[in-house]
JSON list of C-alpha atoms in Angstrom, two decimals:
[
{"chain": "A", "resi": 1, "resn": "UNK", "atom": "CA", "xyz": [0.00, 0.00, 0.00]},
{"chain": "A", "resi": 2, "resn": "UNK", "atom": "CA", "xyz": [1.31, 3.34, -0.72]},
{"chain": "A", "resi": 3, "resn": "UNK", "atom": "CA", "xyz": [0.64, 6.71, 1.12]},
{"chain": "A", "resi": 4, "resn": "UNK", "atom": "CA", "xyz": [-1.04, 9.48, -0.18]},
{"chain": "A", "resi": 5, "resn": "UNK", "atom": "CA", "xyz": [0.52, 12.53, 1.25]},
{"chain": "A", "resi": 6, "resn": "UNK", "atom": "CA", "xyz": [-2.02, 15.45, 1.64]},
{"chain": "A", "resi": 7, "resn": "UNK", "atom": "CA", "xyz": [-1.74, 19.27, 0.90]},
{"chain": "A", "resi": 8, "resn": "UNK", "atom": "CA", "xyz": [-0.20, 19.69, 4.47]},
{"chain": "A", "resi": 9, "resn": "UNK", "atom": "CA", "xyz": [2.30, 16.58, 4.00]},
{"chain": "A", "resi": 10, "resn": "UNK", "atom": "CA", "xyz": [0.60, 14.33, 6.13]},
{"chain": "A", "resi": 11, "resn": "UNK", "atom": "CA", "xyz": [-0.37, 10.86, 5.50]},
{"chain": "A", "resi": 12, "resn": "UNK", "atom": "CA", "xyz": [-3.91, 10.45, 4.13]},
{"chain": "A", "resi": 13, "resn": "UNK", "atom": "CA", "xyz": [-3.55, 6.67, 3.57]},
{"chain": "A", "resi": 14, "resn": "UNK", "atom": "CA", "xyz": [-5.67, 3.66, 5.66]},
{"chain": "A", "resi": 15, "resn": "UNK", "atom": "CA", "xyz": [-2.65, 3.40, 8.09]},
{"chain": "A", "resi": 16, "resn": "UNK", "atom": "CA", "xyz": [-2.47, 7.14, 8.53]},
{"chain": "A", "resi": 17, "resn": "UNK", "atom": "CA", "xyz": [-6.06, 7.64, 9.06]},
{"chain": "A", "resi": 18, "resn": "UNK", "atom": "CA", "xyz": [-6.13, 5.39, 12.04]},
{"chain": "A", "resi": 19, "resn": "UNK", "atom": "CA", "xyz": [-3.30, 6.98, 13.62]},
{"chain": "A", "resi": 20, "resn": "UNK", "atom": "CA", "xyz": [-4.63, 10.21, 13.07]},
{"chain": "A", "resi": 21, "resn": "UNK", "atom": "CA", "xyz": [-7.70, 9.25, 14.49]},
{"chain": "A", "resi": 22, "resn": "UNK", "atom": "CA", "xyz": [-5.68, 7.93, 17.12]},
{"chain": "A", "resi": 23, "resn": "UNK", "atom": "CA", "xyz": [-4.43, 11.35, 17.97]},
{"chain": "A", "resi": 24, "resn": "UNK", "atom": "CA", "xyz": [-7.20, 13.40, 17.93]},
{"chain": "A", "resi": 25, "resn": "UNK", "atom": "CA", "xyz": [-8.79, 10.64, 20.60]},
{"chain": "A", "resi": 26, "resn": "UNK", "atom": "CA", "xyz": [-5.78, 11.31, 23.06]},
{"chain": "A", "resi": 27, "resn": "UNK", "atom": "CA", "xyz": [-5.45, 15.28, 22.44]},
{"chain": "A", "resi": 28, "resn": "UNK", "atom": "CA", "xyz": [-9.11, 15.06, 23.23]},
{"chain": "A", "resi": 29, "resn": "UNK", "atom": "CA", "xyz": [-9.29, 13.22, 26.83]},
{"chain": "A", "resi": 30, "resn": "UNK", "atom": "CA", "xyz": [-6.42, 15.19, 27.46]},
{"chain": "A", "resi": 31, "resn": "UNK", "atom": "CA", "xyz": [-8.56, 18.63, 26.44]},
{"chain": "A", "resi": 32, "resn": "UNK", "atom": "CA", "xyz": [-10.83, 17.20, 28.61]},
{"chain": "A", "resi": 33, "resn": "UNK", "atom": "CA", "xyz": [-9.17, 16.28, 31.63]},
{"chain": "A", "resi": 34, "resn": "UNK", "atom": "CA", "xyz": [-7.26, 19.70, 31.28]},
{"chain": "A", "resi": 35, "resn": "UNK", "atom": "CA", "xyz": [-10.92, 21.52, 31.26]},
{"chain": "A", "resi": 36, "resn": "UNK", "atom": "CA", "xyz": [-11.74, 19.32, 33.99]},
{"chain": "A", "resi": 37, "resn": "UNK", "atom": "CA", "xyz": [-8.74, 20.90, 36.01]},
{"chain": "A", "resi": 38, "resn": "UNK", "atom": "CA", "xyz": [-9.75, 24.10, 35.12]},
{"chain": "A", "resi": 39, "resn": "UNK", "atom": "CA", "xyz": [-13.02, 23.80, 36.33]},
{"chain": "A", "resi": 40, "resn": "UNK", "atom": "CA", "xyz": [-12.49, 22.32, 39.09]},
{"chain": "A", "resi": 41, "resn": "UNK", "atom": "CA", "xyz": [-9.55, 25.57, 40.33]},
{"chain": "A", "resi": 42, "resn": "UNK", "atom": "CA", "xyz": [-12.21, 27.93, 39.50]},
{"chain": "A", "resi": 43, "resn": "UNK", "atom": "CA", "xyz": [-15.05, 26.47, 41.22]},
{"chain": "A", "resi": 44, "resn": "UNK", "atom": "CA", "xyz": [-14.10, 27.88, 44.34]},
{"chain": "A", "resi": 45, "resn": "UNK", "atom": "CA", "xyz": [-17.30, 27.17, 46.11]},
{"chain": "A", "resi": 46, "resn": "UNK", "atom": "CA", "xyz": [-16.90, 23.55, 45.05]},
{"chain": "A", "resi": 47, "resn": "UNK", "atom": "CA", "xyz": [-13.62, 23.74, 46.36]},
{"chain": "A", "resi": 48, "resn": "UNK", "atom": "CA", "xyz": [-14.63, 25.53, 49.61]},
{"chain": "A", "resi": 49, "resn": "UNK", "atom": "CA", "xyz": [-17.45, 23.01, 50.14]},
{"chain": "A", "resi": 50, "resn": "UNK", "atom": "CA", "xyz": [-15.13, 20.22, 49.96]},
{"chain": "A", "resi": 51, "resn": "UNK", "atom": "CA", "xyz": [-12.74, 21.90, 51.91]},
{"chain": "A", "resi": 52, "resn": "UNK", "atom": "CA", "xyz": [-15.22, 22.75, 54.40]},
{"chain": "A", "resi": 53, "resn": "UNK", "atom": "CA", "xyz": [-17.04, 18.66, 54.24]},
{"chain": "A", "resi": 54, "resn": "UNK", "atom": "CA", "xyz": [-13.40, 17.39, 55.09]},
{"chain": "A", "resi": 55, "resn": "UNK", "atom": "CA", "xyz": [-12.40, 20.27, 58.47]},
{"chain": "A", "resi": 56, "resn": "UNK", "atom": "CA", "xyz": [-15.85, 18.72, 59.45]},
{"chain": "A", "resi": 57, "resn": "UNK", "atom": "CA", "xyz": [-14.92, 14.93, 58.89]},
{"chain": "A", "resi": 58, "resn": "UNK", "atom": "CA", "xyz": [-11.26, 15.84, 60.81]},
{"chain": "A", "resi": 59, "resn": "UNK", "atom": "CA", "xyz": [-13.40, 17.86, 63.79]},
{"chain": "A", "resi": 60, "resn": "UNK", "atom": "CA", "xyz": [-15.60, 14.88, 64.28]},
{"chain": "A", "resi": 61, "resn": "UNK", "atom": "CA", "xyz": [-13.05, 12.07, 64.32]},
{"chain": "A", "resi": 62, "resn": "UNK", "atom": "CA", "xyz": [-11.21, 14.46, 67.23]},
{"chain": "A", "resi": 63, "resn": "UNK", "atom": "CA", "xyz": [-14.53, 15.23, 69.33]},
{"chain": "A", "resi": 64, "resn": "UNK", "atom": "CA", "xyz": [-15.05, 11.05, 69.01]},
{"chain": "A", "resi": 65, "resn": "UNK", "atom": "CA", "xyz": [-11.20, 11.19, 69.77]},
{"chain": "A", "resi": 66, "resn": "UNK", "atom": "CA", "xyz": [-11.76, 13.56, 72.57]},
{"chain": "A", "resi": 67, "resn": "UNK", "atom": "CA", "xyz": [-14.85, 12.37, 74.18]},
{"chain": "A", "resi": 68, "resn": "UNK", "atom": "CA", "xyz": [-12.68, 8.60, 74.33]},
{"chain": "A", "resi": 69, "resn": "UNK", "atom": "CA", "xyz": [-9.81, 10.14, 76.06]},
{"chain": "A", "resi": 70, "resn": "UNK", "atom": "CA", "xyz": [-12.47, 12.09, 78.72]},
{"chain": "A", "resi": 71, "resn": "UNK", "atom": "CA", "xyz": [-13.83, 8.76, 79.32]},
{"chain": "A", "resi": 72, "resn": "UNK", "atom": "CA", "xyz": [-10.41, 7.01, 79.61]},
{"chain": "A", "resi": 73, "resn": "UNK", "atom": "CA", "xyz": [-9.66, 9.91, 82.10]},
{"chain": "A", "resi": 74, "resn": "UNK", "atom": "CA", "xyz": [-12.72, 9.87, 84.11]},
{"chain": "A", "resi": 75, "resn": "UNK", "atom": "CA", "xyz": [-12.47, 6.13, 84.82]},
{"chain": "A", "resi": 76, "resn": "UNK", "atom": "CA", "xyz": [-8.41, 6.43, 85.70]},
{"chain": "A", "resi": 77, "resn": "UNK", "atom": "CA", "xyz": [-9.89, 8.89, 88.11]},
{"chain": "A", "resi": 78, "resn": "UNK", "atom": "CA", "xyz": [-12.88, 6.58, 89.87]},
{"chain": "A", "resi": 79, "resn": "UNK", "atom": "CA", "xyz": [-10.09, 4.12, 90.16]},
{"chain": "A", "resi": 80, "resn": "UNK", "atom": "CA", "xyz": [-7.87, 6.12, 92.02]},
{"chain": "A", "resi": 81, "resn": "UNK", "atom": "CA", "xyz": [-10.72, 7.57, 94.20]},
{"chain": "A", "resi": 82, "resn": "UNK", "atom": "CA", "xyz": [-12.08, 4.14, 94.82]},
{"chain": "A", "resi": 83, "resn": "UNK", "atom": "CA", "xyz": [-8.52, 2.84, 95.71]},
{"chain": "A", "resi": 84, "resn": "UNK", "atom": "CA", "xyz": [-8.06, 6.28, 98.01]},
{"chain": "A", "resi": 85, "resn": "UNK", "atom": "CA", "xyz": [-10.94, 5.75, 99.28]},
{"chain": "A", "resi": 86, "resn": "UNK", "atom": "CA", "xyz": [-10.87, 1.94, 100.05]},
{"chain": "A", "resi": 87, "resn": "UNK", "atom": "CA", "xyz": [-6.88, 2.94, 101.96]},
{"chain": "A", "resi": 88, "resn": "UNK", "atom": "CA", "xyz": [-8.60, 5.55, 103.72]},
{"chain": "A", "resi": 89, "resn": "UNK", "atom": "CA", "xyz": [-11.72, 2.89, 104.96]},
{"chain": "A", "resi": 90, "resn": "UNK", "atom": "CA", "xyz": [-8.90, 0.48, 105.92]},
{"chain": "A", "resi": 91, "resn": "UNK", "atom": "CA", "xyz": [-7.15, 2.76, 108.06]},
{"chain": "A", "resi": 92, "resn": "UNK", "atom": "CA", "xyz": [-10.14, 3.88, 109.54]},
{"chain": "A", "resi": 93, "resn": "UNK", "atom": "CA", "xyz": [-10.83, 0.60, 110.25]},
{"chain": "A", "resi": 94, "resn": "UNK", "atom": "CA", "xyz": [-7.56, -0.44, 111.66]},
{"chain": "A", "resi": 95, "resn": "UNK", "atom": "CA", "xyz": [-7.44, 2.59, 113.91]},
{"chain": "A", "resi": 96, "resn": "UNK", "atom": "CA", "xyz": [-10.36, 1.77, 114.76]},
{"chain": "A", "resi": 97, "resn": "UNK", "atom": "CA", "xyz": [-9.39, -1.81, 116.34]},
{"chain": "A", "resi": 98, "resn": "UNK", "atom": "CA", "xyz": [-6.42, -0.15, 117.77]},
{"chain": "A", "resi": 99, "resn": "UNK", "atom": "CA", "xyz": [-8.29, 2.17, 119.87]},
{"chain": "A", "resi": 100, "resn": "UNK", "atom": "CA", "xyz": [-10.54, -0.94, 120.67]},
{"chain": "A", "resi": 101, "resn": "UNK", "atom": "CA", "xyz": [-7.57, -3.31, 121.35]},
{"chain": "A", "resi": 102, "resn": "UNK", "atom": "CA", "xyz": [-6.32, -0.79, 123.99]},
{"chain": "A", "resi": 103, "resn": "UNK", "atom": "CA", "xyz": [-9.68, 0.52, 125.52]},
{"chain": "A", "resi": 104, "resn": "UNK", "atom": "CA", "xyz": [-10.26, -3.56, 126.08]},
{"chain": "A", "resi": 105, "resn": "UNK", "atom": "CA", "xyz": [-6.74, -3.21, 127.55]},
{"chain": "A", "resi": 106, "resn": "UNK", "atom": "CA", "xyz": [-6.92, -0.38, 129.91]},
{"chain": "A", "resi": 107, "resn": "UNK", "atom": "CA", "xyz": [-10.95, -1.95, 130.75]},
{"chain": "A", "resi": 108, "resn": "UNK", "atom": "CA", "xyz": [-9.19, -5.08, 131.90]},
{"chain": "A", "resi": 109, "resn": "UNK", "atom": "CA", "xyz": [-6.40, -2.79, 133.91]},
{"chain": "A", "resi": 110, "resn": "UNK", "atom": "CA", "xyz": [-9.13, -0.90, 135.41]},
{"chain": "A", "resi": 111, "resn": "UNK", "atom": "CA", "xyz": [-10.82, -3.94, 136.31]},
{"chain": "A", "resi": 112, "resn": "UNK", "atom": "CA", "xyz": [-7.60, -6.02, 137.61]},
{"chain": "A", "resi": 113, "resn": "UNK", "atom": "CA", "xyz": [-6.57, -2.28, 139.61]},
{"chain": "A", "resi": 114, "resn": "UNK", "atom": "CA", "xyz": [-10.55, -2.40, 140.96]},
{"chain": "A", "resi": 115, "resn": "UNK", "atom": "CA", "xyz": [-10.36, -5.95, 142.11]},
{"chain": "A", "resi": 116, "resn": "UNK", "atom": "CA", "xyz": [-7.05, -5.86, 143.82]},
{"chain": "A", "resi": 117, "resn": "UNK", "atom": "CA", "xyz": [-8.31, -2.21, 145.71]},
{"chain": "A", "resi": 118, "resn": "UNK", "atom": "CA", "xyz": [-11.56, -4.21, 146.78]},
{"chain": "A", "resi": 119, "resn": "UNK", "atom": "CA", "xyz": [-9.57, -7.16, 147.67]},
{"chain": "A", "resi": 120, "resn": "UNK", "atom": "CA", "xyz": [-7.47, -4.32, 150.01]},
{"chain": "A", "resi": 121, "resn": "UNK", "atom": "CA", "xyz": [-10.30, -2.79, 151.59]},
{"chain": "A", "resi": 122, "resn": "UNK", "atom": "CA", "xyz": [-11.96, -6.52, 152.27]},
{"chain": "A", "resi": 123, "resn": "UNK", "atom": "CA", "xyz": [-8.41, -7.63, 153.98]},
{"chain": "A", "resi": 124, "resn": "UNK", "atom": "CA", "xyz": [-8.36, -3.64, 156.00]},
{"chain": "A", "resi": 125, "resn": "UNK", "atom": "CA", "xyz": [-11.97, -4.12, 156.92]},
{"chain": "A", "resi": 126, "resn": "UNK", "atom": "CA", "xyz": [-11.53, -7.85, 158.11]},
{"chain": "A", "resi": 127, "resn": "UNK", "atom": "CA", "xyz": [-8.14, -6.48, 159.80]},
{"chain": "A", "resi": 128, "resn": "UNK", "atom": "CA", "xyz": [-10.10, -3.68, 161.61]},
{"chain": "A", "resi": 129, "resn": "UNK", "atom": "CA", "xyz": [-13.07, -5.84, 162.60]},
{"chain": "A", "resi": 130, "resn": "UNK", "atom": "CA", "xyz": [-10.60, -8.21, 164.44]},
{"chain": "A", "resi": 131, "resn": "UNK", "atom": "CA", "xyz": [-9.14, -5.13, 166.11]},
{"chain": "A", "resi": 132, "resn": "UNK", "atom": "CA", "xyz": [-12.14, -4.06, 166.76]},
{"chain": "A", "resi": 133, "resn": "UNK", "atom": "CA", "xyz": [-13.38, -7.23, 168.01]},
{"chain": "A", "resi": 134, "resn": "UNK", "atom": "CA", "xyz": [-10.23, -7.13, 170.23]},
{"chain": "A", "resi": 135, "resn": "UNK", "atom": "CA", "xyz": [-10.97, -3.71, 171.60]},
{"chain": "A", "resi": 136, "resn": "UNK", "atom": "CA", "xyz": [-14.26, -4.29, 172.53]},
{"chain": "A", "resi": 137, "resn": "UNK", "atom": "CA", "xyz": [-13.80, -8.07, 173.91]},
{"chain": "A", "resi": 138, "resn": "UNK", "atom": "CA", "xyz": [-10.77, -6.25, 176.10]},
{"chain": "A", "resi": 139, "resn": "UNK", "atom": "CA", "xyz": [-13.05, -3.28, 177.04]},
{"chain": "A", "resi": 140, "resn": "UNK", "atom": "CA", "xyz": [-16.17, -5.69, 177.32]},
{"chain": "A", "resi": 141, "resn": "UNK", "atom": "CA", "xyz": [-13.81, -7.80, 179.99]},
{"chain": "A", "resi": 142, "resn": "UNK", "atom": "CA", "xyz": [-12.69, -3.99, 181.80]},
{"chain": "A", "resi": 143, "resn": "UNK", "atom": "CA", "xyz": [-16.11, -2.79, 181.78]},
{"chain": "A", "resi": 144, "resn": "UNK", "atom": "CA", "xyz": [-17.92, -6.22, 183.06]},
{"chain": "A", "resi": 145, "resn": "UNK", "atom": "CA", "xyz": [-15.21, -6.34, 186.11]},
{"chain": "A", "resi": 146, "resn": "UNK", "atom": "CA", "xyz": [-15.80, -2.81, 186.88]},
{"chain": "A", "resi": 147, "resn": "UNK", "atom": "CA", "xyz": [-19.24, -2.04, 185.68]},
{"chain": "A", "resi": 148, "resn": "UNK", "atom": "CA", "xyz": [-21.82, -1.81, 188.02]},
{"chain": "A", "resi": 149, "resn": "UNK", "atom": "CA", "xyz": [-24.57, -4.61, 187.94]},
{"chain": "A", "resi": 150, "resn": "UNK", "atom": "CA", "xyz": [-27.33, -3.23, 185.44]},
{"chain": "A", "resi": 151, "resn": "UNK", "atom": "CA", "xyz": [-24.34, -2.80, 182.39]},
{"chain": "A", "resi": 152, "resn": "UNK", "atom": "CA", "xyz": [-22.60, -6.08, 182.78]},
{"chain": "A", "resi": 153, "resn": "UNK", "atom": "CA", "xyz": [-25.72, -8.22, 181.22]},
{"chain": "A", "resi": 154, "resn": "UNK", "atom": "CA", "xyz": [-25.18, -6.23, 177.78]},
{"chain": "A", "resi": 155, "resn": "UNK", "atom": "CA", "xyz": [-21.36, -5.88, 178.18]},
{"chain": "A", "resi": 156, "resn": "UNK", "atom": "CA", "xyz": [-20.99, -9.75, 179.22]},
{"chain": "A", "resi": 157, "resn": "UNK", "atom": "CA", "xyz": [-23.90, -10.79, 175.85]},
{"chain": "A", "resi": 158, "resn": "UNK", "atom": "CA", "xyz": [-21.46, -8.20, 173.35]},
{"chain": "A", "resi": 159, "resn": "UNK", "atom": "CA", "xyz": [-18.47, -10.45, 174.87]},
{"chain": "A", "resi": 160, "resn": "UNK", "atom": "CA", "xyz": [-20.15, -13.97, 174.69]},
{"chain": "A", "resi": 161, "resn": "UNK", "atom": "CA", "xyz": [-21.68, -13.27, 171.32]},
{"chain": "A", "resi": 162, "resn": "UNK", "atom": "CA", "xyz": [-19.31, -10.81, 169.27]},
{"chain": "A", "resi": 163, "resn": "UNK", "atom": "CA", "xyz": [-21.32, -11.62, 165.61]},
{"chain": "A", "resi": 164, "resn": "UNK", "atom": "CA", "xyz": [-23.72, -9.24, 165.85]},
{"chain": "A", "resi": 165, "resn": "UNK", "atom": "CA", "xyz": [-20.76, -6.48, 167.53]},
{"chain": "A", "resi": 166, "resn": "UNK", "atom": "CA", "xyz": [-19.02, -7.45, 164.74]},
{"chain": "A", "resi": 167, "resn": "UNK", "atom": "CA", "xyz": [-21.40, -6.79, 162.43]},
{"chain": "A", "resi": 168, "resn": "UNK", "atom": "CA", "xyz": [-21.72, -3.51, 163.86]},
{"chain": "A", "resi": 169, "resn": "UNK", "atom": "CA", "xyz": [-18.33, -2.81, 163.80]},
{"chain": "A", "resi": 170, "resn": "UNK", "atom": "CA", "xyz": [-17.72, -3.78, 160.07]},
{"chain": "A", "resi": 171, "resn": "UNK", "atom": "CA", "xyz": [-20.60, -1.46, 158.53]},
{"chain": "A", "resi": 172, "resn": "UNK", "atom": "CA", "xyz": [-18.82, 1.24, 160.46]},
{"chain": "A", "resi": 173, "resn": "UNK", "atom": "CA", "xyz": [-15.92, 1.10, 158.89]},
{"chain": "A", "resi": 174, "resn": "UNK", "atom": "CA", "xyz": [-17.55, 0.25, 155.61]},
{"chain": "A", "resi": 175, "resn": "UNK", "atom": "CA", "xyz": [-18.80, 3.65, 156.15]},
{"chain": "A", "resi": 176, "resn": "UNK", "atom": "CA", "xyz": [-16.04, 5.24, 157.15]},
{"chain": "A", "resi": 177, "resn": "UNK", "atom": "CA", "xyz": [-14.30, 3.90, 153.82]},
{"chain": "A", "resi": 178, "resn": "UNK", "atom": "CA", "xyz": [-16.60, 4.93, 151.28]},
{"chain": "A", "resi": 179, "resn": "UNK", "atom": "CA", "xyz": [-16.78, 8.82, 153.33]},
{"chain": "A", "resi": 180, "resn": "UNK", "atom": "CA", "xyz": [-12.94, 8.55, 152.53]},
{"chain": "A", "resi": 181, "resn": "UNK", "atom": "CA", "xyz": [-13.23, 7.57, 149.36]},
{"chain": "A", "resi": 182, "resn": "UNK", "atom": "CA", "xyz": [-15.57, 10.07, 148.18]},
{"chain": "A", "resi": 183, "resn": "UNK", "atom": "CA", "xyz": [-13.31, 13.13, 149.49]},
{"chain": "A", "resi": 184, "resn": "UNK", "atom": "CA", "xyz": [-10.81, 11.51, 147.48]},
{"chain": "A", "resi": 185, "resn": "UNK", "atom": "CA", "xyz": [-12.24, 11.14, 144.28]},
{"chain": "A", "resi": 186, "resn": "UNK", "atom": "CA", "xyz": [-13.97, 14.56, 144.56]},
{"chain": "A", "resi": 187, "resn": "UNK", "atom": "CA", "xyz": [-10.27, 16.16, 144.71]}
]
């Protein structure tokens, strides 16, 4: 096949046509993706929109971003105020038994100090009835040899039966201890 060259020197034959064809195809989509890129610079409210469609997309993944860190925050905080507070239970607590442990202590000391005082005043009291019982047997025996006959019937029963002197003699100085007792205490 031979080529026919036209009045501009270009080939006009079937090869050439299909090549020239060809050509005009590309330098079209190219015109066209070139007006495409044109259009799209000077649509600035296109632009803008899209502009303004993707600051929203970034300023809600950060507020979901945000809001997940507050959370992560707040519950790092309820854990360390439950933990604070849990220390600050158990050390209430354990004070708590402390004071406990040593008011049980100084009850028992108070006790074992109250038992040993009335165990005292018991062994004073018995002491003191015996001297008393002494005293008044000796001054029952003076008084019956030189009493005259009506007082040595009660002198000589106080001396035969000393119980009931005794008896006597005992809530006296029972009385006499709890008088002292309360000046004592009321210093």
């Amino acid at each position: 096949m031979t080529d026919r060259k036209g009045s501009d020197g270009t080939a006009t034959g079937a090869g050439g046509t299909a090549d020239l064809r060809r050509q005009i195809a590309e330098t079209r989509s190219q015109l066209g993706r070139t007006v495409e890129e044109l259009a799209a610079k000077t649509d600035i409210r296109g632009r803008a929109r899209a502009r303004a469609a993707d600051l929203r997309d970034r300023a809600g993944a950060m507020t979901v971003q945000l809001r997940s860190t507050a959370a992560q925050a707040t519950h790092t905080v309820q854990d360390k105020a439950k933990g604070a507070g849990h220390a600050v239970q158990d050390r209430a607590k354990d004070a708590g038994h402390a004071v406990q442990d040593k008011a049980k202590e100084t009850g028992h000391t108070l006790q074992d100090k109250a038992k040993e005082t009335g165990h005292t005043l018991q062994d004073r009291t018995t002491h003191a009835g015996h001297d008393l019982q002494e005293r008044a047997s000796r001054a029952g025996h003076t008084v019956e040899q030189h009493a005259p006959g009506p007082l040595r019937a009660p002198v000589g029963f106080a001396t035969r039966h000393p119980g009931p002197v005794l008896l006597v003699a005992a809530g006296a100085t029972l009385v006499a201890v709890a008088v002292l007792t309360r000046r004592r205490a009321g210093r």
